[in-house]
Amino acid sequence: MWTEITRPKYERDGLRYASDLSDAEWTFVEPHMPPAKALGRPRTTDLREGVNAILYLLRGGCPWRLLPKEFPPRSTIQWYFYAWRDDTCPSRKPIALGFFRLEHLKPFGSCRE
């Protein structure tokens, strides 16, 4: 039941979509994102937008083709989703599956690669 105390805690006002991460949530998730690779093509996709797109798809249950144009291309989001889903570190796999708990995440590189 909503009370005057709990309602402000869970409000999603000011976000583009209700599934988007707030700034406070992103500060917890950002350290667990993989760093950009030293070699090869530089990263052009904002990882926060990638996580927001994955959460949008999982929350809405919509197919990849219905991903709104505000997000990066669906092929890019699919690549990140499958890479994070197949990650060998069990503490990062839930990021791609959308049901992560922040207290269970470990910094990137803390799992043996």
mmCIF file of C-alpha atoms in Angstrom:
data_model
loop_
_atom_site.group_PDB
_atom_site.id
_atom_site.type_symbol
_atom_site.label_atom_id
_atom_site.label_comp_id
_atom_site.label_asym_id
_atom_site.label_seq_id
_atom_site.Cartn_x
_atom_site.Cartn_y
_atom_site.Cartn_z
ATOM 1 C CA MET A 1 0.000 0.000 0.000
ATOM 2 C CA TRP A 2 1.320 3.426 -0.920
ATOM 3 C CA THR A 3 1.929 5.879 1.884
ATOM 4 C CA GLU A 4 3.137 9.456 1.913
ATOM 5 C CA ILE A 5 6.593 8.167 2.873
ATOM 6 C CA THR A 6 6.975 5.388 0.284
ATOM 7 C CA ARG A 7 5.455 7.091 -2.753
ATOM 8 C CA PRO A 8 8.276 9.678 -3.258
ATOM 9 C CA LYS A 9 10.888 6.942 -2.849
ATOM 10 C CA TYR A 10 9.570 4.979 -5.827
ATOM 11 C CA GLU A 11 8.455 7.801 -8.146
ATOM 12 C CA ARG A 12 9.893 7.650 -11.652
ATOM 13 C CA ASP A 13 9.036 11.240 -12.641
ATOM 14 C CA GLY A 14 11.574 13.085 -14.744
ATOM 15 C CA LEU A 15 12.733 9.979 -16.605
ATOM 16 C CA ARG A 16 12.086 9.409 -20.304
ATOM 17 C CA TYR A 17 10.626 5.944 -19.631
ATOM 18 C CA ALA A 18 9.658 4.340 -16.334
ATOM 19 C CA SER A 19 12.241 1.616 -16.955
ATOM 20 C CA ASP A 20 15.164 4.079 -17.274
ATOM 21 C CA LEU A 21 17.797 4.211 -14.554
ATOM 22 C CA SER A 22 17.840 7.298 -12.389
ATOM 23 C CA ASP A 23 21.123 9.097 -11.752
ATOM 24 C CA ALA A 24 21.349 7.515 -8.297
ATOM 25 C CA GLU A 25 20.809 4.010 -9.708
ATOM 26 C CA TRP A 26 23.351 4.597 -12.479
ATOM 27 C CA THR A 27 26.036 5.579 -9.956
ATOM 28 C CA PHE A 28 25.730 2.054 -8.517
ATOM 29 C CA VAL A 29 25.678 0.261 -11.877
ATOM 30 C CA GLU A 30 28.344 2.268 -13.745
ATOM 31 C CA PRO A 31 31.405 0.803 -11.935
ATOM 32 C CA HIS A 32 30.285 -2.674 -13.020
ATOM 33 C CA MET A 33 30.256 -1.851 -16.715
ATOM 34 C CA PRO A 34 33.199 -3.092 -18.782
ATOM 35 C CA PRO A 35 35.802 -0.451 -19.646
ATOM 36 C CA ALA A 36 36.415 0.529 -23.254
ATOM 37 C CA LYS A 37 38.946 -1.666 -25.001
ATOM 38 C CA ALA A 38 42.409 -0.227 -25.543
ATOM 39 C CA LEU A 39 42.691 -1.494 -29.110
ATOM 40 C CA GLY A 40 40.250 -1.388 -31.964
ATOM 41 C CA ARG A 41 37.437 0.959 -32.750
ATOM 42 C CA PRO A 42 36.492 3.395 -29.978
ATOM 43 C CA ARG A 43 33.161 2.921 -28.266
ATOM 44 C CA THR A 44 30.470 5.268 -29.580
ATOM 45 C CA THR A 45 27.501 3.893 -27.651
ATOM 46 C CA ASP A 46 26.673 5.267 -24.228
ATOM 47 C CA LEU A 47 26.492 2.260 -21.892
ATOM 48 C CA ARG A 48 23.774 3.907 -19.820
ATOM 49 C CA GLU A 49 21.576 4.102 -22.917
ATOM 50 C CA GLY A 50 22.353 0.456 -23.602
ATOM 51 C CA VAL A 51 21.271 -0.596 -20.119
ATOM 52 C CA ASN A 52 18.168 1.600 -20.382
ATOM 53 C CA ALA A 53 17.267 -0.023 -23.715
ATOM 54 C CA ILE A 54 17.676 -3.536 -22.294
ATOM 55 C CA LEU A 55 15.547 -2.637 -19.274
ATOM 56 C CA TYR A 56 12.917 -1.099 -21.582
ATOM 57 C CA LEU A 57 12.694 -4.310 -23.614
ATOM 58 C CA LEU A 58 12.557 -6.534 -20.556
ATOM 59 C CA ARG A 59 10.048 -4.378 -18.719
ATOM 60 C CA GLY A 60 7.732 -3.988 -21.702
ATOM 61 C CA GLY A 61 8.168 -7.494 -23.053
ATOM 62 C CA CYS A 62 8.322 -6.134 -26.586
ATOM 63 C CA PRO A 63 10.328 -7.564 -29.491
ATOM 64 C CA TRP A 64 13.676 -6.139 -30.577
ATOM 65 C CA ARG A 65 12.144 -4.460 -33.635
ATOM 66 C CA LEU A 66 9.902 -2.285 -31.452
ATOM 67 C CA LEU A 67 12.804 -0.624 -29.669
ATOM 68 C CA PRO A 68 12.159 3.160 -29.870
ATOM 69 C CA LYS A 69 14.424 5.317 -32.039
ATOM 70 C CA GLU A 70 15.678 7.259 -28.988
ATOM 71 C CA PHE A 71 17.860 4.283 -28.085
ATOM 72 C CA PRO A 72 20.986 3.100 -29.925
ATOM 73 C CA PRO A 73 20.454 0.715 -32.887
ATOM 74 C CA ARG A 74 18.866 -2.583 -31.934
ATOM 75 C CA SER A 75 21.786 -4.572 -33.346
ATOM 76 C CA THR A 76 24.098 -2.767 -30.904
ATOM 77 C CA ILE A 77 21.740 -3.384 -28.000
ATOM 78 C CA GLN A 78 21.442 -7.051 -28.984
ATOM 79 C CA TRP A 79 25.237 -7.352 -29.046
ATOM 80 C CA TYR A 80 25.538 -5.914 -25.519
ATOM 81 C CA PHE A 81 22.644 -8.020 -24.249
ATOM 82 C CA TYR A 82 24.105 -11.295 -25.536
ATOM 83 C CA ALA A 83 27.636 -10.386 -24.429
ATOM 84 C CA TRP A 84 26.488 -9.592 -20.887
ATOM 85 C CA ARG A 85 24.137 -12.589 -20.786
ATOM 86 C CA ASP A 86 26.974 -14.934 -21.750
ATOM 87 C CA ASP A 87 29.504 -13.273 -19.422
ATOM 88 C CA THR A 88 31.341 -15.797 -17.278
ATOM 89 C CA CYS A 89 31.143 -13.614 -14.166
ATOM 90 C CA PRO A 90 27.859 -14.464 -12.407
ATOM 91 C CA SER A 91 27.722 -11.102 -10.650
ATOM 92 C CA ARG A 92 27.390 -9.235 -13.996
ATOM 93 C CA LYS A 93 25.062 -11.624 -15.800
ATOM 94 C CA PRO A 94 21.937 -10.275 -14.032
ATOM 95 C CA ILE A 95 22.543 -6.831 -15.568
ATOM 96 C CA ALA A 96 21.570 -8.223 -18.957
ATOM 97 C CA LEU A 97 18.686 -10.178 -17.491
ATOM 98 C CA GLY A 98 17.234 -7.081 -15.848
ATOM 99 C CA PHE A 99 16.778 -8.365 -12.317
ATOM 100 C CA PHE A 100 20.047 -7.369 -10.741
ATOM 101 C CA ARG A 101 20.432 -6.454 -7.105
ATOM 102 C CA LEU A 102 22.993 -3.762 -6.575
ATOM 103 C CA GLU A 103 24.455 -5.353 -3.461
ATOM 104 C CA HIS A 104 25.369 -8.518 -5.432
ATOM 105 C CA LEU A 105 27.340 -6.741 -8.159
ATOM 106 C CA LYS A 106 31.107 -6.859 -8.168
ATOM 107 C CA PRO A 107 33.397 -4.363 -9.910
ATOM 108 C CA PHE A 108 34.417 -5.225 -13.443
ATOM 109 C CA GLY A 109 37.557 -7.313 -13.425
ATOM 110 C CA SER A 110 36.890 -8.865 -10.015
ATOM 111 C CA CYS A 111 35.939 -12.170 -11.664
ATOM 112 C CA ARG A 112 38.572 -14.262 -13.331
ATOM 113 C CA GLU A 113 38.320 -13.802 -17.060
#
